[in-house]
Short mmCIF file of C-alpha atoms and ligand atoms in Angstrom, two decimals:
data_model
loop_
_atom_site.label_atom_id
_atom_site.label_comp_id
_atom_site.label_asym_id
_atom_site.label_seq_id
_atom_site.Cartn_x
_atom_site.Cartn_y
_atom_site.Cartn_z
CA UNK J 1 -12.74 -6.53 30.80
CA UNK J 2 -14.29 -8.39 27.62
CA UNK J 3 -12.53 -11.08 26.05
CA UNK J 4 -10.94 -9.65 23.18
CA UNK J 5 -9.78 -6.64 25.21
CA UNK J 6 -8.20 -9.16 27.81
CA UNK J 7 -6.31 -11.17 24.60
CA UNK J 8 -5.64 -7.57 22.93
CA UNK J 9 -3.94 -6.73 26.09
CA UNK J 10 -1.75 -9.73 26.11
CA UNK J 11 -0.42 -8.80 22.21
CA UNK J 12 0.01 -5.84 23.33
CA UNK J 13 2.33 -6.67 26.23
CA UNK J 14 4.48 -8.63 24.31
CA UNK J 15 4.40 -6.47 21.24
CA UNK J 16 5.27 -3.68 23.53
CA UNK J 17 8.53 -5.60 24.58
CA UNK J 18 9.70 -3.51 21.07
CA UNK J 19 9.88 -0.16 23.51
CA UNK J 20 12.35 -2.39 25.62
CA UNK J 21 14.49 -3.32 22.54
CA UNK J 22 14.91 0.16 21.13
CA UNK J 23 14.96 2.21 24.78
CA UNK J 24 18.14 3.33 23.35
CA UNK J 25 17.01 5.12 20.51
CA UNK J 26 13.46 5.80 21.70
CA UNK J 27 15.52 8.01 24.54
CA UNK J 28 16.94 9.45 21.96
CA UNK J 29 13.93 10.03 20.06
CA UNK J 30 12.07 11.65 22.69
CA UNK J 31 15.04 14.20 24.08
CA UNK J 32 14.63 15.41 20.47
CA UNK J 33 11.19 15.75 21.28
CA UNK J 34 9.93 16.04 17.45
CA UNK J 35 7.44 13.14 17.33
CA UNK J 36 4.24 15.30 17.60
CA UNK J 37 3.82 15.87 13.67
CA UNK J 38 3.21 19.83 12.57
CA UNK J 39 -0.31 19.73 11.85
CA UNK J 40 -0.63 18.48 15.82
CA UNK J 41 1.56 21.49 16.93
CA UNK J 42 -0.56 23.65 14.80
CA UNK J 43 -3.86 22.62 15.61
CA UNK J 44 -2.73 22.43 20.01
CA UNK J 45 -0.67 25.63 19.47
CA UNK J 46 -3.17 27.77 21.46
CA UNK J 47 -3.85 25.25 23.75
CA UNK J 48 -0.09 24.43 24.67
CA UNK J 49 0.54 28.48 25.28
CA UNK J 50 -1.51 27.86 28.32
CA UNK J 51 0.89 25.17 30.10
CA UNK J 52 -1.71 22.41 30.17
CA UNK J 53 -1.69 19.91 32.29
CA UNK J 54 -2.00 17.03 29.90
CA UNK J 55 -3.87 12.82 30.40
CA UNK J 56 -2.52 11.39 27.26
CA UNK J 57 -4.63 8.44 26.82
CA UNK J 58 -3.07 5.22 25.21
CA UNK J 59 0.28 6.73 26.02
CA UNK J 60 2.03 3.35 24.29
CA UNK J 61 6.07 4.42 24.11
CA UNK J 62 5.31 7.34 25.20
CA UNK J 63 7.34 9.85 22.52
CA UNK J 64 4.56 12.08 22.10
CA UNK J 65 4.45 13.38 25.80
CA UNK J 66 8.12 14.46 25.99
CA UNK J 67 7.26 16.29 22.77
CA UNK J 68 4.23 17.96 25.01
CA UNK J 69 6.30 18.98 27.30
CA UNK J 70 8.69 20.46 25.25
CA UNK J 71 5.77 22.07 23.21
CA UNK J 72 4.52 23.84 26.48
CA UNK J 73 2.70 21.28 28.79
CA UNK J 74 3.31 21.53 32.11
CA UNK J 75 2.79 17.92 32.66
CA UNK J 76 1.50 14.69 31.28
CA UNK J 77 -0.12 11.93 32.70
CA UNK J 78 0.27 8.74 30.37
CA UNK J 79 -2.46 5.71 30.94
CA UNK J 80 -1.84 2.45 29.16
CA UNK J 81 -2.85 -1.33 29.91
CA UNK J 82 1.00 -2.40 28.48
CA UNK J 83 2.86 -2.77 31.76
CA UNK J 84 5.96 -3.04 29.59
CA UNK J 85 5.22 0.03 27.79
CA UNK J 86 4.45 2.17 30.62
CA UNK J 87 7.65 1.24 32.25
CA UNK J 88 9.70 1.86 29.87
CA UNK J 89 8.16 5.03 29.19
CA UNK J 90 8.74 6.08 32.46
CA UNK J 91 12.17 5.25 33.00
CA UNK J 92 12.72 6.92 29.88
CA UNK J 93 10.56 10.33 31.28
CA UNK J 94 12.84 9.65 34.76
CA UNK J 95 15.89 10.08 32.79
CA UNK J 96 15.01 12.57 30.69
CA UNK J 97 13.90 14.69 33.96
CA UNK J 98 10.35 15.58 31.92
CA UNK J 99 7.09 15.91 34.63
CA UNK J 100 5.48 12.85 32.69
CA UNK J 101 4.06 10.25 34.93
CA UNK J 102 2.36 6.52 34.13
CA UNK J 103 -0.69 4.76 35.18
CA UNK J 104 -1.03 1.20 34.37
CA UNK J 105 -4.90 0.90 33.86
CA UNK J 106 -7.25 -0.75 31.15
CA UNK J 107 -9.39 2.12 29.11
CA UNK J 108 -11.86 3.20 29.29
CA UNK J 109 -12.26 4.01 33.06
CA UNK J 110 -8.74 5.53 34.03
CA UNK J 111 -8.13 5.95 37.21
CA UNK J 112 -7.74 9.55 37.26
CA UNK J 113 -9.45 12.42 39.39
CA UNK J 114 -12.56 14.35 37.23
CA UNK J 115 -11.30 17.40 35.48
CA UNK J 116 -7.54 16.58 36.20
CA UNK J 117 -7.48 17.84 32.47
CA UNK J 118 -6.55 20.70 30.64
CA UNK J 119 -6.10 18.64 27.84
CA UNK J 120 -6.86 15.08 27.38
CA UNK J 121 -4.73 13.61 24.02
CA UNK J 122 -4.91 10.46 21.92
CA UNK J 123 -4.46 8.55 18.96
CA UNK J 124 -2.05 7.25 16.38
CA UNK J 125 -3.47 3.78 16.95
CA UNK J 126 -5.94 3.93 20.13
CA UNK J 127 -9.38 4.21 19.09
CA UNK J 128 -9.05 0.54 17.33
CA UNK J 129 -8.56 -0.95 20.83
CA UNK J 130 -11.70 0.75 22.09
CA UNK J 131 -14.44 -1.62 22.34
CA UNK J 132 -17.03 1.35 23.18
CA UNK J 133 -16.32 4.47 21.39
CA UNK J 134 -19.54 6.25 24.13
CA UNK J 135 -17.73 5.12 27.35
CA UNK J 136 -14.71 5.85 25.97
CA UNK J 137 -15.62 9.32 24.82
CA UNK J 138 -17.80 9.84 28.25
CA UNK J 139 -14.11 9.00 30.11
CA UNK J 140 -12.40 11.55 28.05
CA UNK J 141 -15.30 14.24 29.56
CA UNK J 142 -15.19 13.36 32.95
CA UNK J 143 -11.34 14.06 32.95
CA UNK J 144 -11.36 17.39 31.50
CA UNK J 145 -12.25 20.83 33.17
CA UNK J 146 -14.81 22.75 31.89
CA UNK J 147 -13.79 24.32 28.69
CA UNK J 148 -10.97 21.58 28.27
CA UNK J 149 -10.16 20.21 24.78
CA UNK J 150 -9.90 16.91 23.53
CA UNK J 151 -7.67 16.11 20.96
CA UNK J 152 -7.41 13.05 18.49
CA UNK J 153 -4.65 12.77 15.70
CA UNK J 154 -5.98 9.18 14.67
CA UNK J 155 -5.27 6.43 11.74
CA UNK J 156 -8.69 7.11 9.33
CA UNK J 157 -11.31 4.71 9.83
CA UNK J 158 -10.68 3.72 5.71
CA UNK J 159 -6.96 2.64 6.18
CA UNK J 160 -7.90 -1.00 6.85
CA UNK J 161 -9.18 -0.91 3.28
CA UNK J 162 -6.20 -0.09 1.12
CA UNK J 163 -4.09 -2.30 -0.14
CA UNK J 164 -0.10 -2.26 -0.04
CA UNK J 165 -0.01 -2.72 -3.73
CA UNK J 166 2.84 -0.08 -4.63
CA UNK J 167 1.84 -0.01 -8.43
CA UNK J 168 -1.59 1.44 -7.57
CA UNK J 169 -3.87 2.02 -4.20
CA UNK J 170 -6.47 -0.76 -4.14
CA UNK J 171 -9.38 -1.92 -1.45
CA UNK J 172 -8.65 -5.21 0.06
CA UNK J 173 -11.73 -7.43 -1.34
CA UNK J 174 -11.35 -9.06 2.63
CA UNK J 175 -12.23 -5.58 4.39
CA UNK J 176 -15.55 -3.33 4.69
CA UNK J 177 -15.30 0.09 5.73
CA UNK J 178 -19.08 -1.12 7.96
CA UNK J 179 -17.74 -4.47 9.32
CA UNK J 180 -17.17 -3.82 13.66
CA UNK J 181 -13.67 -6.09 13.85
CA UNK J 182 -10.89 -6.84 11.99
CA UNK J 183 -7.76 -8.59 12.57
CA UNK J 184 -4.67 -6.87 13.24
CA UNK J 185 -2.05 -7.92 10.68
CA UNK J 186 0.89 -5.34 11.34
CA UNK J 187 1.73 -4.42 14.64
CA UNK J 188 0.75 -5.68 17.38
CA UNK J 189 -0.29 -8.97 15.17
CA UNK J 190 -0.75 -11.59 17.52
CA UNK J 191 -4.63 -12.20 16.78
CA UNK J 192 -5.05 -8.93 18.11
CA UNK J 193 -8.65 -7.84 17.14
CA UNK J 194 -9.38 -4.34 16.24
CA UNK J 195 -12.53 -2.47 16.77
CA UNK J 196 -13.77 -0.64 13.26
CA UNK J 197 -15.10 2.98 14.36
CA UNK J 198 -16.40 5.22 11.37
CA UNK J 199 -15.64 8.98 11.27
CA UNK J 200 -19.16 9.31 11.75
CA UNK J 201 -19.70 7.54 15.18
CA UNK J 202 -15.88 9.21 16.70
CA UNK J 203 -17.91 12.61 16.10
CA UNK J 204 -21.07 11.23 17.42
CA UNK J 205 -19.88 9.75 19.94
CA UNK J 206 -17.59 13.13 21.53
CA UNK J 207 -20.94 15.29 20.62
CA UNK J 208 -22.99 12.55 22.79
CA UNK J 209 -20.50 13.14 25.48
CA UNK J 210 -21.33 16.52 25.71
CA UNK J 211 -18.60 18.38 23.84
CA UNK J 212 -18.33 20.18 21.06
CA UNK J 213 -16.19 19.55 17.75
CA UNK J 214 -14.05 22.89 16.84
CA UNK J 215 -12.01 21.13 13.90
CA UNK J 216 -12.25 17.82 12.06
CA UNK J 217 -10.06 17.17 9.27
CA UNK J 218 -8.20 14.59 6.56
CA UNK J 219 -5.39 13.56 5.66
CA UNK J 220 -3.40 11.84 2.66
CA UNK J 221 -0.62 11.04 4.80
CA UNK J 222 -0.64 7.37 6.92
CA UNK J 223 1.03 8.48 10.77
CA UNK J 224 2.86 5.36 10.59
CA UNK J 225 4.68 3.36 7.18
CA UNK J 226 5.54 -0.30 7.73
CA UNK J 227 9.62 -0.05 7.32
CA UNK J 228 10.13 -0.98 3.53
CA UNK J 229 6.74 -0.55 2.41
CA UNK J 230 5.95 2.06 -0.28
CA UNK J 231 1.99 1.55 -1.11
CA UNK J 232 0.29 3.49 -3.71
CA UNK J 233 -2.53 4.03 -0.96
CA UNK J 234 -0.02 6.49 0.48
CA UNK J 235 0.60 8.47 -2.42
CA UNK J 236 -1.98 11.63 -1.73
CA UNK J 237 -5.06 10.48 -3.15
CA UNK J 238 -6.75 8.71 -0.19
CA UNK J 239 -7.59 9.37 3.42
CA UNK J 240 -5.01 8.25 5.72
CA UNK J 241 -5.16 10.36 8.95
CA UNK J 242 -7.52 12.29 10.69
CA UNK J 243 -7.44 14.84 13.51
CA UNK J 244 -10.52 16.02 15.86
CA UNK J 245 -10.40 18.94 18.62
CA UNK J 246 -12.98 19.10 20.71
CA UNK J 247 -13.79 21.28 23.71
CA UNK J 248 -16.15 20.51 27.10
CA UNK J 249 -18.67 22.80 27.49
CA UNK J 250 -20.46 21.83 30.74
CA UNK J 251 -19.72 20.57 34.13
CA UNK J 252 -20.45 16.79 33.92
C1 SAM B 1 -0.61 1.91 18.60
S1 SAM B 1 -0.26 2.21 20.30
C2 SAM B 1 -0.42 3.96 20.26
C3 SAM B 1 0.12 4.55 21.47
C4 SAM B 1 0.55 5.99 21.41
N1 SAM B 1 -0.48 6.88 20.97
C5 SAM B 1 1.80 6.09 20.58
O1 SAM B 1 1.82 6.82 19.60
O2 SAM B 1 2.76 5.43 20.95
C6 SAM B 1 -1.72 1.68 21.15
C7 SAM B 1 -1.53 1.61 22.66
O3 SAM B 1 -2.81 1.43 23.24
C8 SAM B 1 -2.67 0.59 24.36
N2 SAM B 1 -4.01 0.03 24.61
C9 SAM B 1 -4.76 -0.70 23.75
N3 SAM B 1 -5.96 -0.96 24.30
C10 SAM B 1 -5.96 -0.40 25.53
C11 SAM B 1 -6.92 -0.36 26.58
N4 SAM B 1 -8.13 -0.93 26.46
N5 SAM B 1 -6.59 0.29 27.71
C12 SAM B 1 -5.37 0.90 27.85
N6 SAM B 1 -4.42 0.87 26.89
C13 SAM B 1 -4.71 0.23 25.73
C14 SAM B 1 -1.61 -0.43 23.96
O4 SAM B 1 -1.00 -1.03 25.07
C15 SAM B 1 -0.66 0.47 23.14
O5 SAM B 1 0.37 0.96 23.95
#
């Protein structure tokens, strides 16, 4: 593991000790089941009539796999490096009686079977903790099937640029939409270091893998708002979120 995945992992561990705090209502949360947004149930809605058997990678609390299931999957396996998160996530899936199971492991690399996939799913704050957008594209292959899809619903790559100002959006004069890091000032803070991955190179990188890209699209709307904050960024004029579906052509 390189050395600012090794120190990302420990913010993450402790940040992740949030999951613990809130099991309460994250239980809730996910019995309700309605964290995957509708543009995700839209885009997976063919896919999920199939009952796939889901590797959600970067599972983090975990929310979005009870939603899976409820949405049609006949299971999911989650893969984080938080031990904290993955524990609570399970205990959560446990009670909730939902076929979602946890694998502590460091990404890429999971420790998963090849083409254990129907589906592999990610996002909402993974690709940033990548530090090799090939290998980690080239893991998301070797665990689907044949004809499997890949599917991203991911913070866009510009987000790191807008300010919070709420009177107007404006580009923080300390960011660059080229540089490769930045530091992580929201959550997981810590000094964790974030990896900056253009749209450009996510779409290379899943066509270098050998699959092929059935939908890419924008967004105006962030996935996540800080509580409190109201920034002009978010106010329908700037990218936000984007979502990628992909599907695996060949046997690998
Ligand atoms: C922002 S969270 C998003 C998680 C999930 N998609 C969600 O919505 O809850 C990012 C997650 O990635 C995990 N993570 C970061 N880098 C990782 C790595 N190299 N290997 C495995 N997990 C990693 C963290 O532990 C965290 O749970």
């Amino acid at each position: 593991m390189d050395p600012t995945t090794r120190a990302n992992r420990i913010a993450w561990e402790h940040a992740s000790q949030k999951h613990v705090r809130e099991y309460a209502q994250l239980l809730a949360e996910a019995a309700e089941g309605s964290s995957l947004l509708d543009v995700e149930r839209q885009l997976l809605r063919d896919v999920l009539d199939t009952s796939p058997r889901v590797v959600h990678l970067q599972s983090g609390h975990g929310l979005d796999d009870s939603a899976l299931i409820q949405a049609g999957a006949a299971s999911v396996v989650g893969v984080d490096y938080s031990e904290v998160a993955v524990t609570a996530a399970q205990r959560r899936a446990d009670e909730l009686g939902v076929s979602c199971r946890y694998v502590l492991a460091a990404l890429p690399g999971a420790p998963l079977r090849a083409g254990c996939a129907d589906l592999v799913y990610t996002g909402k704050g993974a690709l940033i903790w990548m530090p090799d957008l090939l290998t980690w594209a080239q893991d998301a292959a070797r665990l689907l099937r044949p004809h499997g899809h890949l599917f991203v619903y991911e913070g866009h790559p510009a987000v790191s640029l807008w300010s919070w100002d709420e009177d107007a959006p404006r580009i923080r004069a300390d960011r660059s939409y080229f540089s490769r890091t930045v530091t992580n000032d929201t959550f997981p803070g810590g000094g964790a270091v974030e990896w900056q991955w253009t749209v450009g190179e996510v779409v290379n990188a899943v066509v270098a893998a050998d699959m092929t890209v059935l939908h890419l699209a924008e967004y105006p709307e962030p996935f996540w708002r800080p509580g409190g904050v109201s920034a002009a960024a978010w106010d329908g004029r700037l990218p936000n979120a984007f979502s990628l579906l992909a599907i695996k052509h060949s046997e690998r």
